[in-house]
Coordinates of N, CA, C and O in Angstrom, one line a residue:
M1 N 0.8 -1.2 0.0 CA 0.0 0.0 0.0 C 0.9 1.2 0.0 O 1.7 1.5 0.9
Q2 N 0.8 2.1 -1.0 CA 1.6 3.3 -1.0 C 0.8 4.4 -0.5 O -0.4 4.6 -0.8
N3 N 1.5 5.2 0.4 CA 0.8 6.4 1.0 C 1.4 7.6 0.4 O 2.6 7.8 0.6
T4 N 0.6 8.5 -0.1 CA 1.2 9.7 -0.7 C 1.3 10.6 0.4 O 0.8 10.5 1.6
D5 N 2.2 11.7 0.2 CA 2.5 12.6 1.3 C 1.2 13.3 1.7 O 1.0 13.6 2.9
D6 N 0.3 13.6 0.7 CA -1.0 14.3 1.2 C -1.9 13.5 2.0 O -2.5 13.9 2.9
E7 N -1.9 12.1 1.7 CA -2.7 11.2 2.5 C -2.1 11.1 3.9 O -2.9 11.2 4.9
I8 N -0.9 11.0 4.1 CA -0.3 11.0 5.3 C -0.5 12.2 6.2 O -1.0 12.2 7.3
R9 N -0.3 13.4 5.6 CA -0.6 14.7 6.2 C -2.0 14.9 6.6 O -2.3 15.4 7.7
N10 N -3.0 14.5 5.7 CA -4.4 14.8 6.0 C -5.0 13.8 6.9 O -6.0 14.2 7.6
A11 N -4.6 12.5 7.0 CA -5.3 11.5 7.8 C -4.5 11.0 8.9 O -5.0 10.2 9.7
S12 N -3.4 11.4 9.0 CA -2.5 10.8 10.1 C -1.8 12.0 11.0 O -1.8 13.1 10.5
S13 N -1.4 11.5 12.1 CA -0.8 12.5 13.0 C 0.2 11.8 13.9 O 0.1 10.6 14.1
W14 N 1.0 12.7 14.5 CA 1.8 12.2 15.6 C 2.1 13.4 16.6 O 1.9 14.5 16.1
R15 N 2.4 13.0 17.8 CA 2.7 14.1 18.8 C 3.7 13.5 19.9 O 3.8 12.3 20.0
L16 N 4.5 14.4 20.4 CA 5.4 14.1 21.5 C 4.6 13.8 22.7 O 3.7 14.5 23.0
M17 N 5.0 12.8 23.5 CA 4.5 12.6 24.8 C 5.6 13.0 25.8 O 6.8 12.8 25.6
D18 N 5.1 13.5 27.0 CA 6.0 13.7 28.1 C 6.5 12.4 28.7 O 5.8 11.5 28.8
H19 N 7.9 12.3 28.8 CA 8.5 11.1 29.3 C 9.9 11.5 29.9 O 10.6 12.2 29.2
T20 N 10.2 11.1 31.1 CA 11.4 11.3 31.7 C 12.6 10.8 30.9 O 12.7 9.5 30.8
A21 N 13.6 11.6 30.6 CA 14.8 11.1 30.0 C 14.7 10.7 28.6 O 15.7 10.6 27.9
D22 N 13.6 10.1 28.1 CA 13.5 9.6 26.8 C 12.4 10.5 26.1 O 11.9 11.4 26.6
M23 N 12.2 10.0 24.9 CA 11.0 10.7 24.0 C 10.0 9.7 23.7 O 10.3 8.6 23.4
G24 N 8.8 10.1 24.0 CA 7.6 9.3 23.7 C 6.9 9.9 22.5 O 6.7 11.1 22.4
I25 N 6.4 9.1 21.6 CA 5.5 9.6 20.4 C 4.3 8.8 20.4 O 4.3 7.6 20.7
E26 N 3.2 9.5 20.1 CA 1.9 8.8 19.8 C 1.6 9.1 18.3 O 1.9 10.1 17.7
L27 N 1.2 8.0 17.6 CA 1.0 8.0 16.2 C -0.4 7.6 15.9 O -1.0 6.9 16.6
K28 N -0.9 8.1 14.8 CA -2.3 7.9 14.5 C -2.4 7.8 12.9 O -1.8 8.6 12.3
S29 N -3.1 6.8 12.4 CA -3.3 6.7 11.0 C -4.5 5.8 10.6 O -5.0 5.0 11.5
P30 N -5.2 6.0 9.5 CA -6.3 5.2 9.2 C -6.0 3.7 8.8 O -6.8 2.8 8.9
S31 N -4.7 3.4 8.7 CA -4.3 2.0 8.3 C -3.0 1.6 9.1 O -2.2 2.5 9.5
P32 N -2.8 0.4 9.4 CA -1.6 -0.1 10.1 C -0.4 0.2 9.2 O 0.7 0.7 9.7
E33 N -0.5 0.1 7.9 CA 0.6 0.4 6.9 C 0.9 2.0 7.1 O 2.1 2.3 7.2
G34 N -0.1 2.7 7.0 CA 0.2 4.2 7.2 C 0.9 4.6 8.6 O 1.6 5.5 8.6
L35 N 0.6 3.8 9.6 CA 1.1 4.1 10.8 C 2.6 3.9 10.8 O 3.4 4.8 11.4
F36 N 3.2 2.9 10.1 CA 4.6 2.8 9.9 C 5.2 4.0 9.1 O 6.3 4.5 9.5
C37 N 4.5 4.5 8.1 CA 4.9 5.7 7.4 C 4.9 6.9 8.2 O 5.8 7.7 8.1
V38 N 4.0 7.0 9.1 CA 3.8 8.2 10.0 C 5.0 8.1 11.0 O 5.6 9.1 11.4
A39 N 5.2 6.9 11.4 CA 6.4 6.7 12.4 C 7.7 7.1 11.7 O 8.6 7.7 12.4
A40 N 7.9 6.8 10.4 CA 9.1 7.2 9.8 C 9.2 8.8 9.6 O 10.2 9.4 9.8
A41 N 8.0 9.4 9.4 CA 7.9 10.9 9.2 C 8.2 11.5 10.5 O 9.0 12.5 10.7
A42 N 7.7 11.0 11.6 CA 7.9 11.5 12.9 C 9.4 11.4 13.3 O 9.9 12.3 13.9
F43 N 9.9 10.2 13.0 CA 11.4 9.9 13.4 C 12.2 11.0 12.6 O 13.1 11.6 13.2
A44 N 11.9 11.2 11.3 CA 12.6 12.2 10.6 C 12.6 13.6 11.1 O 13.6 14.3 11.3
S45 N 11.4 14.0 11.6 CA 11.2 15.3 12.2 C 11.8 15.5 13.5 O 12.3 16.6 13.8
L46 N 12.0 14.4 14.2 CA 12.7 14.4 15.5 C 14.2 14.6 15.4 O 14.9 15.2 16.2
I47 N 14.7 13.9 14.3 CA 16.2 13.9 14.3 C 16.9 15.0 13.4 O 18.1 15.3 13.6
T48 N 16.1 15.7 12.6 CA 16.7 16.7 11.8 C 15.6 17.7 11.3 O 14.5 17.4 11.3
D49 N 16.1 18.9 11.0 CA 15.1 19.9 10.5 C 15.3 20.0 9.0 O 14.5 20.6 8.3
E50 N 16.4 19.5 8.4 CA 16.6 19.6 7.0 C 17.4 18.5 6.4 O 18.4 18.0 7.0
T51 N 17.1 18.1 5.2 CA 17.8 17.1 4.5 C 18.4 17.7 3.2 O 17.8 18.7 2.7
Q52 N 19.3 17.0 2.6 CA 20.0 17.6 1.4 C 20.6 16.6 0.5 O 20.8 15.5 1.0
G53 N 20.8 16.8 -0.7 CA 21.6 16.0 -1.6 C 20.7 14.9 -2.2 O 19.5 14.9 -2.2
A54 N 21.4 13.9 -2.8 CA 20.7 12.9 -3.5 C 19.9 12.0 -2.6 O 20.3 11.8 -1.4
K55 N 18.9 11.4 -3.1 CA 18.0 10.5 -2.3 C 18.4 9.1 -2.7 O 18.8 8.8 -3.9
S56 N 18.3 8.2 -1.7 CA 18.5 6.7 -2.0 C 17.4 6.0 -1.4 O 16.8 6.3 -0.4
C57 N 17.0 4.9 -2.0 CA 15.9 4.1 -1.6 C 16.4 2.7 -1.2 O 17.3 2.1 -1.8
R58 N 15.8 2.1 -0.2 CA 16.1 0.8 0.3 C 15.0 0.1 0.9 O 14.1 0.8 1.5
D59 N 14.9 -1.2 0.9 CA 13.9 -1.9 1.5 C 14.4 -2.2 3.0 O 15.5 -2.5 3.3
I60 N 13.3 -2.0 3.8 CA 13.5 -2.3 5.2 C 12.6 -3.5 5.5 O 11.4 -3.5 5.3
D61 N 13.2 -4.6 6.0 CA 12.5 -5.9 6.4 C 12.7 -6.1 7.8 O 13.8 -5.9 8.3
A62 N 11.6 -6.4 8.5 CA 11.6 -6.7 9.9 C 10.7 -7.8 10.2 O 9.6 -7.9 9.5
E63 N 11.0 -8.7 11.1 CA 10.1 -9.8 11.6 C 10.1 -9.6 13.2 O 11.0 -9.2 13.8
G64 N 8.8 -10.1 13.6 CA 8.7 -10.0 15.0 C 7.5 -10.9 15.5 O 6.8 -11.4 14.6
I65 N 7.2 -11.0 16.7 CA 6.2 -11.8 17.2 C 4.8 -11.2 17.1 O 3.8 -11.9 17.1
D66 N 4.8 -9.9 16.9 CA 3.5 -9.1 16.7 C 3.8 -7.8 16.0 O 4.9 -7.4 15.8
I67 N 2.7 -7.1 15.8 CA 2.9 -5.8 15.0 C 3.6 -4.8 15.8 O 4.3 -3.9 15.2
G68 N 3.4 -4.8 17.2 CA 4.1 -3.8 18.0 C 5.7 -4.0 17.9 O 6.4 -3.1 17.8
E69 N 6.1 -5.3 18.0 CA 7.5 -5.5 17.8 C 8.0 -5.1 16.5 O 9.2 -4.7 16.3
L70 N 7.1 -5.3 15.5 CA 7.6 -4.8 14.1 C 7.9 -3.4 14.1 O 8.8 -2.9 13.5
L71 N 7.0 -2.6 14.8 CA 7.2 -1.2 14.9 C 8.5 -0.8 15.5 O 9.3 0.0 15.0
V72 N 8.9 -1.5 16.7 CA 10.1 -1.3 17.3 C 11.2 -1.6 16.3 O 12.2 -0.8 16.3
R73 N 11.3 -2.7 15.7 CA 12.4 -3.1 14.8 C 12.5 -2.3 13.6 O 13.5 -2.0 13.2
F74 N 11.3 -1.8 13.1 CA 11.4 -0.8 12.0 C 12.1 0.5 12.4 O 12.9 0.9 11.7
L75 N 11.7 1.0 13.5 CA 12.2 2.2 14.0 C 13.7 2.0 14.3 O 14.6 2.9 14.0
N76 N 14.1 0.9 14.8 CA 15.5 0.6 15.2 C 16.3 0.5 13.9 O 17.5 1.0 13.9
E77 N 15.8 0.1 12.8 CA 16.5 0.1 11.5 C 16.7 1.5 11.0 O 17.8 1.9 10.6
L78 N 15.6 2.3 11.2 CA 15.8 3.7 10.8 C 16.9 4.5 11.7 O 17.7 5.2 11.2
A79 N 16.9 4.1 13.0 CA 17.9 4.7 13.9 C 19.2 4.3 13.6 O 20.3 5.1 13.6
Y80 N 19.5 3.0 13.1 CA 20.8 2.5 12.7 C 21.3 3.3 11.5 O 22.4 3.8 11.4
I81 N 20.4 3.4 10.5 CA 20.8 4.2 9.3 C 21.0 5.6 9.5 O 22.0 6.2 9.0
A82 N 20.3 6.2 10.4 CA 20.5 7.6 10.8 C 21.9 7.7 11.4 O 22.6 8.8 11.1
S83 N 22.2 6.9 12.3 CA 23.5 6.9 13.0 C 24.7 6.6 12.1 O 25.7 7.4 12.2
V84 N 24.6 5.6 11.3 CA 25.7 5.2 10.6 C 25.9 6.1 9.3 O 27.0 6.5 8.9
E85 N 24.8 6.3 8.6 CA 24.8 7.1 7.3 C 24.5 8.4 7.4 O 24.6 9.1 6.4
K86 N 24.1 8.9 8.6 CA 23.6 10.3 8.7 C 22.6 10.7 7.7 O 22.6 11.7 7.1
S87 N 21.6 9.8 7.6 CA 20.5 9.9 6.7 C 19.1 9.8 7.4 O 19.0 9.0 8.3
A88 N 18.2 10.6 6.9 CA 16.9 10.6 7.5 C 15.8 10.1 6.4 O 16.0 10.3 5.2
P89 N 14.8 9.4 6.9 CA 13.8 8.9 5.9 C 13.0 10.1 5.5 O 12.6 11.0 6.2
V90 N 12.7 10.1 4.1 CA 11.9 11.2 3.6 C 10.7 10.8 2.8 O 9.8 11.5 2.5
A91 N 10.6 9.5 2.6 CA 9.4 8.8 2.0 C 9.3 7.3 2.4 O 10.4 6.7 2.7
C92 N 8.0 6.8 2.5 CA 7.9 5.4 3.0 C 6.8 4.8 2.1 O 5.7 5.5 1.9
D93 N 7.0 3.6 1.7 CA 5.9 2.9 1.0 C 5.9 1.4 1.6 O 6.9 0.7 1.4
V94 N 5.0 1.1 2.3 CA 4.8 -0.3 2.9 C 4.4 -1.2 1.9 O 3.3 -1.2 1.3
K95 N 5.3 -2.2 1.5 CA 5.0 -3.1 0.4 C 4.2 -4.3 0.9 O 3.3 -4.7 0.2
S96 N 4.5 -4.7 2.1 CA 3.7 -5.8 2.7 C 3.7 -5.7 4.2 O 4.8 -5.3 4.8
L97 N 2.6 -6.1 4.8 CA 2.6 -6.1 6.3 C 1.7 -7.2 6.7 O 0.6 -7.3 6.3
S98 N 2.2 -8.1 7.6 CA 1.4 -9.0 8.2 C 1.6 -8.9 9.8 O 2.2 -8.0 10.2
S99 N 1.0 -9.8 10.5 CA 1.1 -9.8 12.0 C 2.6 -9.9 12.5 O 2.9 -9.6 13.6
N100 N 3.4 -10.5 11.6 CA 4.7 -10.8 12.2 C 5.9 -10.4 11.1 O 7.1 -10.7 11.3
K101 N 5.6 -9.6 10.1 CA 6.6 -9.3 9.1 C 6.2 -8.0 8.4 O 5.0 -7.8 7.9
I102 N 7.2 -7.1 8.1 CA 7.0 -5.9 7.3 C 8.1 -5.8 6.3 O 9.3 -6.1 6.6
T103 N 7.7 -5.3 5.1 CA 8.6 -5.0 4.1 C 8.2 -3.5 3.7 O 7.1 -3.3 3.2
A104 N 9.1 -2.6 3.8 CA 8.8 -1.2 3.4 C 9.9 -0.7 2.5 O 11.1 -1.0 2.8
S105 N 9.6 0.0 1.5 CA 10.6 0.8 0.7 C 10.7 2.2 1.3 O 9.7 2.9 1.3
V106 N 11.9 2.5 1.8 CA 12.1 3.8 2.4 C 13.1 4.6 1.7 O 14.2 4.1 1.4
T107 N 12.8 5.8 1.4 CA 13.7 6.7 0.7 C 14.4 7.6 1.8 O 13.8 8.1 2.7
F108 N 15.8 7.7 1.6 CA 16.6 8.4 2.6 C 17.3 9.6 1.9 O 17.6 9.5 0.8
Q109 N 17.5 10.6 2.7 CA 18.4 11.7 2.2 C 19.2 12.1 3.4 O 18.9 12.0 4.6
K110 N 20.5 12.6 3.1 CA 21.5 13.0 4.1 C 20.9 14.1 4.9 O 20.2 15.0 4.4
M111 N 21.3 14.1 6.2 CA 20.8 15.2 7.0 C 21.8 16.3 7.0 O 23.0 16.2 7.0
A112 N 21.2 17.5 6.9 CA 22.0 18.8 6.9 C 22.5 19.1 8.3 O 23.6 19.6 8.5
D113 N 21.7 18.7 9.3 CA 22.1 18.8 10.8 C 21.5 17.7 11.4 O 20.6 17.0 11.0
V114 N 22.0 17.4 12.7 CA 21.5 16.4 13.5 C 20.8 17.1 14.8 O 21.6 17.7 15.5
K115 N 19.5 17.1 14.8 CA 18.8 17.7 15.9 C 18.8 17.0 17.2 O 19.1 17.4 18.3
T116 N 18.4 15.6 17.1 CA 18.4 14.8 18.2 C 18.9 13.3 17.7 O 18.5 12.9 16.7
E117 N 19.8 12.8 18.5 CA 20.3 11.5 18.1 C 19.3 10.5 18.8 O 19.2 10.4 20.1
I118 N 18.7 9.6 18.1 CA 17.8 8.5 18.7 C 18.6 7.3 18.7 O 19.0 6.8 17.6
K119 N 18.8 6.7 19.9 CA 19.6 5.5 20.0 C 18.8 4.3 19.6 O 19.3 3.4 19.0
A120 N 17.5 4.2 20.1 CA 16.7 3.1 19.8 C 15.2 3.3 20.2 O 15.0 4.1 21.0
A121 N 14.4 2.5 19.5 CA 13.0 2.4 20.0 C 12.9 1.4 21.1 O 13.7 0.4 21.0
T122 N 12.1 1.5 22.0 CA 12.0 0.6 23.2 C 10.7 -0.1 23.2 O 9.7 0.3 22.6
Y123 N 10.7 -1.2 24.1 CA 9.4 -1.9 24.2 C 8.6 -1.3 25.4 O 7.4 -1.7 25.7
H124 N 9.2 -0.4 26.2 CA 8.6 0.1 27.4 C 7.4 1.0 27.0 O 7.4 1.9 26.2
G125 N 6.2 0.6 27.5 CA 5.0 1.3 27.3 C 4.4 1.2 25.9 O 3.6 1.9 25.4
L126 N 5.0 0.2 25.1 CA 4.6 0.0 23.7 C 3.1 -0.3 23.5 O 2.6 -1.2 24.3
E127 N 2.5 0.4 22.7 CA 1.0 0.1 22.4 C 0.9 0.1 20.9 O 1.4 1.1 20.2
F128 N 0.0 -0.7 20.3 CA -0.3 -0.7 18.9 C -1.8 -1.2 18.8 O -1.9 -2.4 19.2
K129 N -2.7 -0.4 18.6 CA -4.1 -0.8 18.5 C -5.0 0.1 17.6 O -4.6 1.1 17.2
R130 N -6.2 -0.5 17.4 CA -7.2 0.1 16.6 C -8.3 0.8 17.6 O -8.8 0.0 18.4
I131 N -8.5 2.0 17.4 CA -9.5 2.7 18.3 C -10.4 3.6 17.4 O -9.9 4.4 16.6
N132 N -11.7 3.3 17.4 CA -12.7 4.0 16.7 C -12.3 4.1 15.2 O -12.4 5.2 14.6
G133 N -11.9 3.0 14.6 CA -11.5 3.0 13.2 C -10.2 3.5 12.8 O -9.8 3.4 11.6
A134 N -9.4 4.0 13.7 CA -8.1 4.5 13.5 C -7.1 3.6 14.1 O -7.3 3.1 15.2
W135 N -5.9 3.5 13.5 CA -4.8 2.8 14.2 C -4.0 3.8 14.9 O -3.7 4.8 14.5
T136 N -3.6 3.3 16.2 CA -2.8 4.2 17.0 C -1.6 3.4 17.6 O -1.7 2.2 17.8
A137 N -0.5 4.1 17.9 CA 0.6 3.4 18.6 C 1.2 4.5 19.5 O 1.2 5.7 19.3
R138 N 1.8 4.0 20.5 CA 2.6 4.8 21.5 C 3.9 4.0 21.6 O 4.0 2.8 21.9
I139 N 5.0 4.9 21.5 CA 6.3 4.2 21.6 C 7.3 5.1 22.2 O 7.2 6.3 22.0
I140 N 8.2 4.6 23.1 CA 9.2 5.4 23.7 C 10.6 5.2 23.0 O 10.9 4.1 22.6
L141 N 11.3 6.3 22.8 CA 12.6 6.4 22.0 C 13.6 6.8 23.0 O 13.5 7.7 23.8
D142 N 14.7 5.9 23.0 CA 15.9 6.1 23.9 C 16.7 7.2 23.2 O 17.2 7.0 22.0
V143 N 16.9 8.4 23.8 CA 17.7 9.4 23.2 C 19.0 9.7 23.9 O 19.2 9.2 25.1

């Protein structure tokens, strides 16, 4: 399922949650696939204010025991790429998603600056559920 930038902006959202020493984010989207793309957009917004240069695309594959663990592993892949390659996600297309596996095509671009270094997504307080027709997630990021 490909999510356009307009679809993500119009139907999805994220916000910071108060959390001691770490960062918490709440995500919302009309689909579970969209939630992963919103997570990538939120991640990018937290780590940098600006990207520059050529874009590169890569597949992100993750497996887990449930969809919440997939979100943690997906974000940890983004954190690894941000740390090692100094690149932020700028687009996301979830190719396939099941209860225990995700494949997403993510486009990255070099960061002009690093605003916040995110070390890892954590399982602490992890939530991933459907409420009133919308998919929501809460996740804590180790900074």
